[in-house]
mmCIF file of C-alpha atoms in Angstrom:
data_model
loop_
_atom_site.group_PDB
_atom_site.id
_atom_site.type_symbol
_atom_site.label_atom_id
_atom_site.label_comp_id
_atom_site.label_asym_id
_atom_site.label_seq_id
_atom_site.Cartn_x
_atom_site.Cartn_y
_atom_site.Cartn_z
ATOM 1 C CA UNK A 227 86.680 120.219 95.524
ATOM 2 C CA UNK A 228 89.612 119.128 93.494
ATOM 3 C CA UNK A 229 92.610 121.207 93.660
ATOM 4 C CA UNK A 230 96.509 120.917 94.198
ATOM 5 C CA UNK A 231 97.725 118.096 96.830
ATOM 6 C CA UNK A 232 99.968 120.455 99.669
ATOM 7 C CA UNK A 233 102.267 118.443 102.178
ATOM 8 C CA UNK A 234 99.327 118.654 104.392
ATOM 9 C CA UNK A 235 97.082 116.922 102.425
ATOM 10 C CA UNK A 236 99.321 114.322 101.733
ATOM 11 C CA UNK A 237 100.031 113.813 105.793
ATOM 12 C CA UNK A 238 95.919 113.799 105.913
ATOM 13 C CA UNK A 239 95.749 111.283 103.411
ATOM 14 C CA UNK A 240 98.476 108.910 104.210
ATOM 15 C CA UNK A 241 96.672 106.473 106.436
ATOM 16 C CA UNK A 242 94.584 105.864 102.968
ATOM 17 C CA UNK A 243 97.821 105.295 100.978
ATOM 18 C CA UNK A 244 98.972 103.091 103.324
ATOM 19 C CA UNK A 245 95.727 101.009 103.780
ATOM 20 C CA UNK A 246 95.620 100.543 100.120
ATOM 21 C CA UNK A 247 99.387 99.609 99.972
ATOM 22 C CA UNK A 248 98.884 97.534 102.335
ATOM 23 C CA UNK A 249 96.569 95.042 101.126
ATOM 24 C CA UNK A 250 98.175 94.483 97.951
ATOM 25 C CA UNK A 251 94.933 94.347 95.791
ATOM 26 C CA UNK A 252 95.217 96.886 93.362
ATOM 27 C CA UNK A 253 99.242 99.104 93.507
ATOM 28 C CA UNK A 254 102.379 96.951 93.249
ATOM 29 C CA UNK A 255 104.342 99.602 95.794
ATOM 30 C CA UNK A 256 105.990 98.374 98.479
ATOM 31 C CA UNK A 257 103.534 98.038 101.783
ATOM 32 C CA UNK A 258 106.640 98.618 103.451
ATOM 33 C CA UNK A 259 106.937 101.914 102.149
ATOM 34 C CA UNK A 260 107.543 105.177 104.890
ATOM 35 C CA UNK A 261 105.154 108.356 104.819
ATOM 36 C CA UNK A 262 108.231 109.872 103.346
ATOM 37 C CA UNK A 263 108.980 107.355 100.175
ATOM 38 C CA UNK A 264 105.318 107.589 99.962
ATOM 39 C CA UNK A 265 105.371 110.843 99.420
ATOM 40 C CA UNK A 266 108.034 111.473 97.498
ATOM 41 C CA UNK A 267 106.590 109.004 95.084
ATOM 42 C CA UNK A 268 102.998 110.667 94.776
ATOM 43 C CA UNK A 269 103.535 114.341 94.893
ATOM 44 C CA UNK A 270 107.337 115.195 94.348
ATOM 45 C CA UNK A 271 108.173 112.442 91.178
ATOM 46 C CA UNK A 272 105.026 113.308 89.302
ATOM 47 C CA UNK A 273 104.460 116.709 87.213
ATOM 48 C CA UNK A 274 101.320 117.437 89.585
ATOM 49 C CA UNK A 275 99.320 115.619 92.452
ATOM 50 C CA UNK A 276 95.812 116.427 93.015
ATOM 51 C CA UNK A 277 93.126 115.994 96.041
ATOM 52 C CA UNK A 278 89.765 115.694 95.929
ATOM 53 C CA UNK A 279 88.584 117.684 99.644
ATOM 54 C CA UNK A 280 84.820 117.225 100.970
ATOM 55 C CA UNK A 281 83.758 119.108 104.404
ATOM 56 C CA UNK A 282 87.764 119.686 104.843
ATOM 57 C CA UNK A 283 88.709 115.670 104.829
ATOM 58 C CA UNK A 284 90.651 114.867 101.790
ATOM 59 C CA UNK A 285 88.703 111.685 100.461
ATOM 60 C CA UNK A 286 90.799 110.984 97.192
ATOM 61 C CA UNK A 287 93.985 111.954 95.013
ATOM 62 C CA UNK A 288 95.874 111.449 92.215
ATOM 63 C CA UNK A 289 99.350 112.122 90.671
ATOM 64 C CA UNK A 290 99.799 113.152 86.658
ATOM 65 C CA UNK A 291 103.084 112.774 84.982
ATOM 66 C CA UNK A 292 104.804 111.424 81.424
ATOM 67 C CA UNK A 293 104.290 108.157 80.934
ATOM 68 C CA UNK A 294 107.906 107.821 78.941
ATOM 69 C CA UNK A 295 110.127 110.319 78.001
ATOM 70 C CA UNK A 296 111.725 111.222 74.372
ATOM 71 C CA UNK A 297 109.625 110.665 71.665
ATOM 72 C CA UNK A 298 106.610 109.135 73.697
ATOM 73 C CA UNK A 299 106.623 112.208 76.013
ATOM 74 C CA UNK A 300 103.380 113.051 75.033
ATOM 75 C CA UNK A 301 101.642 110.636 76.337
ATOM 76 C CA UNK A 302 100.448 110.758 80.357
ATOM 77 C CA UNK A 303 100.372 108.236 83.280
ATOM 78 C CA UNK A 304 97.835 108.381 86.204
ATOM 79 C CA UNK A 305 97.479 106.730 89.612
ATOM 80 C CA UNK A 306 94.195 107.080 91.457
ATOM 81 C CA UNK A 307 93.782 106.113 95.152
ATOM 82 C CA UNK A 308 89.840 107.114 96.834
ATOM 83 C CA UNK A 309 89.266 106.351 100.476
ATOM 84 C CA UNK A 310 87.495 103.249 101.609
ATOM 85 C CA UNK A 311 84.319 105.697 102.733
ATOM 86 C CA UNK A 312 83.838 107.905 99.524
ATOM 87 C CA UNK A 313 83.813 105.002 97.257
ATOM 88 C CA UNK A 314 81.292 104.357 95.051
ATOM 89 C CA UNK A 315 80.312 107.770 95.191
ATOM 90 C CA UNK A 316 81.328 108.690 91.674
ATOM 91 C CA UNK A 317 84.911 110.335 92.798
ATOM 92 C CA UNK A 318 86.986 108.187 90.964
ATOM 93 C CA UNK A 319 85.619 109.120 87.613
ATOM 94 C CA UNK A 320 85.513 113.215 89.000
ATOM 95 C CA UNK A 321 89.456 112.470 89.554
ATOM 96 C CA UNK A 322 89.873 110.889 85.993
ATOM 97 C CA UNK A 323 88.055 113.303 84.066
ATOM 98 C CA UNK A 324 89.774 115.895 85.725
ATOM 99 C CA UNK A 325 93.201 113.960 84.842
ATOM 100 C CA UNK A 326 92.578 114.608 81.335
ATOM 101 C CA UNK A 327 91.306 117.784 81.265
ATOM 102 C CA UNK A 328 95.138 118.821 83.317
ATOM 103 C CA UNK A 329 96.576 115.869 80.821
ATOM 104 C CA UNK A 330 95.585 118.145 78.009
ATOM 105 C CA UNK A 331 96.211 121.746 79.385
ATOM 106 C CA UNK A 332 99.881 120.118 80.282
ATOM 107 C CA UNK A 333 100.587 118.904 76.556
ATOM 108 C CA UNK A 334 99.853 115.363 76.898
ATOM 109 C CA UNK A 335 97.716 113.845 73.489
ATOM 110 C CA UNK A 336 97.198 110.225 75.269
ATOM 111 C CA UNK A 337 96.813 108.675 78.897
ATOM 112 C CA UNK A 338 97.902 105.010 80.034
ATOM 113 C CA UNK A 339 98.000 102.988 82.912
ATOM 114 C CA UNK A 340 100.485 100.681 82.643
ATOM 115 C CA UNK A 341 99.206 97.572 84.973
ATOM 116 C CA UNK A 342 95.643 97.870 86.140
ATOM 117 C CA UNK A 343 95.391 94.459 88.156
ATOM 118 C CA UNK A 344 92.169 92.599 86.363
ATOM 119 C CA UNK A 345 90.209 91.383 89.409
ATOM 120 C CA UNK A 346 90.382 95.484 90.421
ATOM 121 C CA UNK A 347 87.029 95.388 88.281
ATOM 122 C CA UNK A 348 85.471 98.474 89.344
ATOM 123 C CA UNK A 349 88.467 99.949 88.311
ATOM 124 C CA UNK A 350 88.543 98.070 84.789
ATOM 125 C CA UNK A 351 84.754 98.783 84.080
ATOM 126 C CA UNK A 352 84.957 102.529 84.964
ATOM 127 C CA UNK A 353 88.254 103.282 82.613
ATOM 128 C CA UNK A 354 86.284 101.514 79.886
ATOM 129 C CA UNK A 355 83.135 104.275 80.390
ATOM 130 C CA UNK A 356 85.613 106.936 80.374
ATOM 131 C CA UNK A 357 86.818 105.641 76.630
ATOM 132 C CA UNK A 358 90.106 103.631 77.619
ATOM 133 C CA UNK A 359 90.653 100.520 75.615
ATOM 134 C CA UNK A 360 92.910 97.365 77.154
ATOM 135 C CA UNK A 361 95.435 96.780 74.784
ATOM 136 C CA UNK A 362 97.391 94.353 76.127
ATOM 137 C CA UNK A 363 97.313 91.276 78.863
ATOM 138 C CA UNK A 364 100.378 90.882 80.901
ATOM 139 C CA UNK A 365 100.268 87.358 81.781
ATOM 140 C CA UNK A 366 100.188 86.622 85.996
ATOM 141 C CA UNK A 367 101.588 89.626 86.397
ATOM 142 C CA UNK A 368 100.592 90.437 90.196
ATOM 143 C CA UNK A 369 100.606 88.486 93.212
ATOM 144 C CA UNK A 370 97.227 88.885 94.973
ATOM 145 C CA UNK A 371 97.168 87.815 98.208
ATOM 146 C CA UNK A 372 93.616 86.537 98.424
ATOM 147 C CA UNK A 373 93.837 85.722 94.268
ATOM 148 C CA UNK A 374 96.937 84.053 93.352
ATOM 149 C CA UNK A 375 98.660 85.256 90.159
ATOM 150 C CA UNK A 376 96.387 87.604 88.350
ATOM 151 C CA UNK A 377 97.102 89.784 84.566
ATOM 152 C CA UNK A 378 97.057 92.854 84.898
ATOM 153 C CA UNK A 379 96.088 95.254 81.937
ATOM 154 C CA UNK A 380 97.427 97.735 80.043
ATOM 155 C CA UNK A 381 94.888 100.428 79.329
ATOM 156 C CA UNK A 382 95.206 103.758 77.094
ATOM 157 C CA UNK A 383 92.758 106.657 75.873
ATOM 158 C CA UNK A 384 93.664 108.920 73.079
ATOM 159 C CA UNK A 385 93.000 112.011 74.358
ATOM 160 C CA UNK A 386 92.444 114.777 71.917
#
């Protein structure tokens, strides 16, 4: 069910990406932001993308690359997006277990997310299961639309 993101899948799952852009609630991209930028962003900047494909409809993804480069090269950086009708069905944690397991087959010791917005909490309660600690606040550091100035968290996992 999970497996390389093609072109394809990405064209599939665009109307997601942009429906989460969008509404500015949880990914500070651009909701501006063309099929094309989109893409080039999720599946052509990133070492790998990922889908996760249920009775042929692509219902989630995720991209994998280095967090930094140099000396903290080995630690990873993920981005999850799930569509509106397979969540709460457990796929986000599927994609983020599997984002280690291809973290660690790639070379990577550590994950981080560099700004999970707080009032995401789903998101913020299931990376704590999965073992990733916030360790740091940044301060109003997203404009909700609905919330005002939020923090948004820095989160990390050692991996090995």
């Amino acid at each position: 069910m999970i497996r390389a993101m093609t072109r394809q899948d990405f064209v599939a799952f665009w109307p997601v990406f942009k429906e989460v852009i969008v509404q500015q609630e949880t990914y500070a991209f651009d909701p501006q932001m063309d099929e094309e930028s989109a893409y080039q962003l999720w599946c052509e900047q990133p070492l790998k993308s990922f889908v996760y494909v249920e009775d042929d409809k692509v219902l989630g993804s995720y991209y994998l690359k280095a967090n930094a480069m140099g000396p903290s090269d080995h630690i990873s950086n993920c981005g999850y997006m799930i569509s509106p009708q397979a969540r709460g069905k457990g796929l986000a944690r599927k994609l983020c277990e599997h984002s280690q397991k291809q973290a660690l087959e790639l070379g990577f010791r550590a994950m981080q997310f560099n700004s999970v917005v707080s009032s995401n909490e789903v998101a913020v309660s299931l990376w704590k299961k999965l073992g990733f600690d916030i360790i740091g606040t940044i301060p109003k550091a997203y404009r909700h639309p609905k919330l005002g100035l939020v923090d948004s968290y820095i989160m990390y996992k050692w991996l090995e």
